[in-house]
């Protein structure tokens, strides 16, 4: 049934704490909830916040702090959130800011279609306080722009692994990925490349296509 206002899940480390260590919230003008299927739909522009800032390895389900941090999603089109699967799909001018808890490189990106998954689906179930809220995978498609530190990248599709900090970027047929930096005078171009957001290392997987004059 449509409703206005954010469904929200908060968890505090200790009783009486003022700041929650885990937050999941959805904001939209209208939120449609299918409680049988466990699906939430926001048919208009909105926002999703998923944050897990706990420190420690006492939760065996998390495998340590890998992937923990905060993720802020905004979109201008629509969003479908499959809570049991831990999957969120967003359309039209989607924006993501992901900040790992361990101080590794933060990343910002914009695209037209974003598909994100969370560990064990728990991050968006809003029910189970024992699981991790780690963002495990991001796939961005359509006019993708990404930035981390002084490096920026333009491509057609990008797969980002938050646990390793590695983004794999691809270009459409005949196009190329472009990565440029304020400290480098010449941009790097390729048909496919790997970008390590943490170290700044760039590995070209497939070189840019070469056009020969006729």
mmCIF file of C-alpha atoms in Angstrom:
data_model
loop_
_atom_site.group_PDB
_atom_site.id
_atom_site.type_symbol
_atom_site.label_atom_id
_atom_site.label_comp_id
_atom_site.label_asym_id
_atom_site.label_seq_id
_atom_site.Cartn_x
_atom_site.Cartn_y
_atom_site.Cartn_z
ATOM 1 C CA UNK A 1 0.000 0.000 0.000
ATOM 2 C CA UNK A 2 1.458 3.426 -0.899
ATOM 3 C CA UNK A 3 2.715 5.498 1.974
ATOM 4 C CA UNK A 4 4.738 8.629 2.572
ATOM 5 C CA UNK A 5 7.802 8.715 4.809
ATOM 6 C CA UNK A 6 10.940 6.612 5.195
ATOM 7 C CA UNK A 7 10.886 3.024 6.486
ATOM 8 C CA UNK A 8 13.896 2.984 8.753
ATOM 9 C CA UNK A 9 16.001 0.496 10.715
ATOM 10 C CA UNK A 10 18.456 1.651 13.389
ATOM 11 C CA UNK A 11 20.773 -0.347 15.620
ATOM 12 C CA UNK A 12 22.887 1.034 18.477
ATOM 13 C CA UNK A 13 26.072 -0.520 19.816
ATOM 14 C CA UNK A 14 25.083 -0.051 23.456
ATOM 15 C CA UNK A 15 21.915 1.038 25.282
ATOM 16 C CA UNK A 16 21.838 4.804 25.652
ATOM 17 C CA UNK A 17 24.088 5.486 22.641
ATOM 18 C CA UNK A 18 23.153 8.637 20.731
ATOM 19 C CA UNK A 19 24.582 7.610 17.331
ATOM 20 C CA UNK A 20 23.464 4.358 15.672
ATOM 21 C CA UNK A 21 26.161 2.076 14.240
ATOM 22 C CA UNK A 22 23.767 0.674 11.634
ATOM 23 C CA UNK A 23 21.230 2.600 9.605
ATOM 24 C CA UNK A 24 18.972 1.631 6.708
ATOM 25 C CA UNK A 25 16.469 4.209 5.462
ATOM 26 C CA UNK A 26 14.407 4.765 2.314
ATOM 27 C CA UNK A 27 12.999 8.181 1.413
ATOM 28 C CA UNK A 28 10.486 8.859 -1.347
ATOM 29 C CA UNK A 29 7.317 10.778 -2.065
ATOM 30 C CA UNK A 30 5.493 7.446 -2.363
ATOM 31 C CA UNK A 31 6.723 4.061 -1.143
ATOM 32 C CA UNK A 32 4.835 0.957 -2.285
ATOM 33 C CA UNK A 33 5.350 -2.074 -0.052
ATOM 34 C CA UNK A 34 4.596 -5.666 -1.032
ATOM 35 C CA UNK A 35 4.897 -7.404 2.326
ATOM 36 C CA UNK A 36 4.300 -10.866 0.857
ATOM 37 C CA UNK A 37 7.139 -10.672 -1.680
ATOM 38 C CA UNK A 38 9.299 -8.431 0.521
ATOM 39 C CA UNK A 39 9.619 -5.818 -2.227
ATOM 40 C CA UNK A 40 9.618 -2.035 -1.846
ATOM 41 C CA UNK A 41 9.059 0.280 -4.814
ATOM 42 C CA UNK A 42 9.632 4.005 -5.056
ATOM 43 C CA UNK A 43 8.116 5.104 -8.403
ATOM 44 C CA UNK A 44 9.581 8.606 -8.186
ATOM 45 C CA UNK A 45 12.834 10.271 -7.185
ATOM 46 C CA UNK A 46 14.170 9.159 -3.824
ATOM 47 C CA UNK A 47 17.050 8.180 -1.581
ATOM 48 C CA UNK A 48 18.417 5.023 0.054
ATOM 49 C CA UNK A 49 20.924 5.103 2.919
ATOM 50 C CA UNK A 50 22.713 1.949 4.090
ATOM 51 C CA UNK A 51 25.380 2.351 6.758
ATOM 52 C CA UNK A 52 27.254 -0.152 8.933
ATOM 53 C CA UNK A 53 30.041 1.498 10.926
ATOM 54 C CA UNK A 54 30.674 -1.270 13.450
ATOM 55 C CA UNK A 55 34.330 -2.071 14.136
ATOM 56 C CA UNK A 56 35.435 -5.559 15.063
ATOM 57 C CA UNK A 57 35.334 -9.151 13.868
ATOM 58 C CA UNK A 58 33.000 -10.654 16.482
ATOM 59 C CA UNK A 59 30.249 -11.143 13.895
ATOM 60 C CA UNK A 60 31.192 -14.345 12.105
ATOM 61 C CA UNK A 61 28.775 -13.650 9.290
ATOM 62 C CA UNK A 62 30.710 -10.593 8.148
ATOM 63 C CA UNK A 63 34.158 -12.097 7.740
ATOM 64 C CA UNK A 64 35.615 -9.035 9.439
ATOM 65 C CA UNK A 65 35.050 -5.427 8.463
ATOM 66 C CA UNK A 66 35.416 -6.002 4.713
ATOM 67 C CA UNK A 67 32.851 -4.002 2.793
ATOM 68 C CA UNK A 68 31.470 -2.152 5.784
ATOM 69 C CA UNK A 69 30.924 1.568 5.597
ATOM 70 C CA UNK A 70 28.230 3.896 4.339
ATOM 71 C CA UNK A 71 26.464 4.040 0.989
ATOM 72 C CA UNK A 72 24.188 6.885 -0.093
ATOM 73 C CA UNK A 73 22.045 6.395 -3.208
ATOM 74 C CA UNK A 74 19.935 9.036 -4.980
ATOM 75 C CA UNK A 75 17.885 8.599 -8.151
ATOM 76 C CA UNK A 76 15.600 10.732 -10.306
ATOM 77 C CA UNK A 77 13.544 7.917 -11.860
ATOM 78 C CA UNK A 78 12.481 4.923 -9.765
ATOM 79 C CA UNK A 79 13.797 2.244 -7.427
ATOM 80 C CA UNK A 80 12.896 -1.391 -6.705
ATOM 81 C CA UNK A 81 14.258 -2.977 -3.541
ATOM 82 C CA UNK A 82 14.073 -6.765 -3.192
ATOM 83 C CA UNK A 83 14.645 -7.210 0.526
ATOM 84 C CA UNK A 84 15.032 -11.029 0.700
ATOM 85 C CA UNK A 85 17.553 -10.974 -2.172
ATOM 86 C CA UNK A 86 19.365 -7.895 -0.860
ATOM 87 C CA UNK A 87 19.193 -6.251 -4.280
ATOM 88 C CA UNK A 88 18.365 -2.659 -5.221
ATOM 89 C CA UNK A 89 17.808 -1.446 -8.797
ATOM 90 C CA UNK A 90 17.607 2.277 -9.578
ATOM 91 C CA UNK A 91 16.867 4.163 -12.795
ATOM 92 C CA UNK A 92 17.596 7.584 -14.285
ATOM 93 C CA UNK A 93 20.400 9.846 -13.096
ATOM 94 C CA UNK A 94 21.430 7.574 -10.262
ATOM 95 C CA UNK A 95 24.105 8.802 -7.858
ATOM 96 C CA UNK A 96 26.122 6.767 -5.339
ATOM 97 C CA UNK A 97 28.670 7.771 -2.711
ATOM 98 C CA UNK A 98 30.375 4.839 -0.962
ATOM 99 C CA UNK A 99 32.762 5.386 1.967
ATOM 100 C CA UNK A 100 34.450 2.272 3.422
ATOM 101 C CA UNK A 101 34.789 2.195 7.194
ATOM 102 C CA UNK A 102 38.502 1.305 7.152
ATOM 103 C CA UNK A 103 39.652 4.545 5.514
ATOM 104 C CA UNK A 104 40.122 3.044 2.049
ATOM 105 C CA UNK A 105 39.320 5.157 -0.977
ATOM 106 C CA UNK A 106 35.793 6.526 -1.196
ATOM 107 C CA UNK A 107 34.103 6.531 -4.586
ATOM 108 C CA UNK A 108 31.373 8.650 -6.181
ATOM 109 C CA UNK A 109 29.557 7.684 -9.352
ATOM 110 C CA UNK A 110 26.664 8.676 -11.580
ATOM 111 C CA UNK A 111 24.882 6.566 -14.207
ATOM 112 C CA UNK A 112 21.493 5.850 -15.745
ATOM 113 C CA UNK A 113 20.949 2.344 -14.308
ATOM 114 C CA UNK A 114 22.448 1.058 -11.050
ATOM 115 C CA UNK A 115 22.164 -2.475 -9.679
ATOM 116 C CA UNK A 116 23.500 -3.014 -6.138
ATOM 117 C CA UNK A 117 23.630 -6.046 -3.845
ATOM 118 C CA UNK A 118 24.215 -6.382 -0.117
ATOM 119 C CA UNK A 119 25.657 -9.199 1.946
ATOM 120 C CA UNK A 120 23.126 -11.939 2.708
ATOM 121 C CA UNK A 121 20.311 -9.577 1.767
ATOM 122 C CA UNK A 122 20.259 -8.419 5.400
ATOM 123 C CA UNK A 123 21.081 -4.788 4.751
ATOM 124 C CA UNK A 124 17.639 -4.111 3.371
ATOM 125 C CA UNK A 125 15.499 -6.590 5.296
ATOM 126 C CA UNK A 126 15.217 -4.089 8.160
ATOM 127 C CA UNK A 127 14.690 -7.024 10.523
ATOM 128 C CA UNK A 128 17.811 -9.032 11.400
ATOM 129 C CA UNK A 129 20.260 -7.191 13.702
ATOM 130 C CA UNK A 130 22.902 -9.952 13.611
ATOM 131 C CA UNK A 131 23.975 -9.791 9.970
ATOM 132 C CA UNK A 132 26.350 -7.464 8.146
ATOM 133 C CA UNK A 133 25.139 -4.474 6.124
ATOM 134 C CA UNK A 134 28.074 -4.631 3.719
ATOM 135 C CA UNK A 135 27.633 -3.461 0.137
ATOM 136 C CA UNK A 136 29.029 -6.356 -1.905
ATOM 137 C CA UNK A 137 28.624 -5.404 -5.575
ATOM 138 C CA UNK A 138 27.682 -2.475 -7.795
ATOM 139 C CA UNK A 139 26.983 -2.523 -11.526
ATOM 140 C CA UNK A 140 26.513 0.844 -13.249
ATOM 141 C CA UNK A 141 25.286 1.166 -16.850
ATOM 142 C CA UNK A 142 24.801 4.146 -19.161
ATOM 143 C CA UNK A 143 26.850 7.368 -19.239
ATOM 144 C CA UNK A 144 28.892 6.296 -16.224
ATOM 145 C CA UNK A 145 31.032 8.875 -14.428
ATOM 146 C CA UNK A 146 33.107 7.908 -11.394
ATOM 147 C CA UNK A 147 35.565 9.760 -9.164
ATOM 148 C CA UNK A 148 37.906 8.829 -6.351
ATOM 149 C CA UNK A 149 40.473 11.298 -5.086
ATOM 150 C CA UNK A 150 42.137 13.037 -8.033
ATOM 151 C CA UNK A 151 41.112 10.355 -10.553
ATOM 152 C CA UNK A 152 37.929 10.415 -12.661
ATOM 153 C CA UNK A 153 36.602 7.928 -15.178
ATOM 154 C CA UNK A 154 34.058 7.947 -18.016
ATOM 155 C CA UNK A 155 32.702 4.686 -19.456
ATOM 156 C CA UNK A 156 29.561 2.873 -20.627
ATOM 157 C CA UNK A 157 29.486 0.180 -17.938
ATOM 158 C CA UNK A 158 31.330 -0.324 -14.667
ATOM 159 C CA UNK A 159 31.362 -3.175 -12.148
ATOM 160 C CA UNK A 160 32.667 -2.166 -8.713
ATOM 161 C CA UNK A 161 33.697 -4.548 -5.917
ATOM 162 C CA UNK A 162 33.580 -2.583 -2.624
ATOM 163 C CA UNK A 163 35.538 -5.231 -0.693
ATOM 164 C CA UNK A 164 38.581 -5.054 -2.993
ATOM 165 C CA UNK A 165 38.133 -1.462 -4.160
ATOM 166 C CA UNK A 166 38.500 -2.565 -7.793
ATOM 167 C CA UNK A 167 36.307 -1.196 -10.591
ATOM 168 C CA UNK A 168 36.198 -2.888 -14.003
ATOM 169 C CA UNK A 169 35.110 -0.476 -16.751
ATOM 170 C CA UNK A 170 33.941 -1.303 -20.269
ATOM 171 C CA UNK A 171 33.148 0.730 -23.365
ATOM 172 C CA UNK A 172 30.419 0.138 -25.920
ATOM 173 C CA UNK A 173 31.465 -1.348 -29.250
ATOM 174 C CA UNK A 174 33.883 0.998 -30.979
ATOM 175 C CA UNK A 175 34.168 3.303 -27.966
ATOM 176 C CA UNK A 176 36.632 3.619 -25.124
ATOM 177 C CA UNK A 177 36.968 4.116 -21.405
ATOM 178 C CA UNK A 178 38.681 7.342 -20.393
ATOM 179 C CA UNK A 179 40.451 7.807 -17.073
ATOM 180 C CA UNK A 180 42.085 11.102 -16.239
ATOM 181 C CA UNK A 181 43.795 12.637 -13.236
ATOM 182 C CA UNK A 182 44.767 16.111 -12.094
ATOM 183 C CA UNK A 183 48.362 14.879 -11.756
ATOM 184 C CA UNK A 184 48.532 13.388 -15.263
ATOM 185 C CA UNK A 185 48.554 15.513 -18.409
ATOM 186 C CA UNK A 186 47.432 12.710 -20.745
ATOM 187 C CA UNK A 187 44.315 10.609 -20.028
ATOM 188 C CA UNK A 188 44.378 6.831 -20.221
ATOM 189 C CA UNK A 189 42.000 5.287 -22.778
ATOM 190 C CA UNK A 190 41.083 1.636 -23.309
ATOM 191 C CA UNK A 191 38.230 -0.586 -24.402
ATOM 192 C CA UNK A 192 38.353 -2.218 -20.956
ATOM 193 C CA UNK A 193 40.431 -1.499 -17.869
ATOM 194 C CA UNK A 194 40.671 -2.208 -14.149
ATOM 195 C CA UNK A 195 40.938 0.684 -11.724
ATOM 196 C CA UNK A 196 42.019 0.083 -8.133
ATOM 197 C CA UNK A 197 40.321 2.898 -6.255
ATOM 198 C CA UNK A 198 42.473 2.363 -3.146
ATOM 199 C CA UNK A 199 45.911 2.396 -4.774
ATOM 200 C CA UNK A 200 45.109 4.335 -7.954
ATOM 201 C CA UNK A 201 46.621 1.552 -10.072
ATOM 202 C CA UNK A 202 45.295 1.191 -13.636
ATOM 203 C CA UNK A 203 45.529 -2.077 -15.597
ATOM 204 C CA UNK A 204 44.488 -2.055 -19.269
ATOM 205 C CA UNK A 205 42.656 -5.280 -20.127
ATOM 206 C CA UNK A 206 41.747 -4.435 -23.723
ATOM 207 C CA UNK A 207 43.407 -1.505 -25.536
ATOM 208 C CA UNK A 208 41.370 1.141 -27.339
ATOM 209 C CA UNK A 209 40.326 0.250 -30.886
ATOM 210 C CA UNK A 210 42.515 1.824 -33.544
ATOM 211 C CA UNK A 211 40.909 3.544 -36.520
ATOM 212 C CA UNK A 212 42.994 3.476 -39.693
ATOM 213 C CA UNK A 213 42.401 6.049 -42.460
ATOM 214 C CA UNK A 214 40.830 4.681 -45.644
#
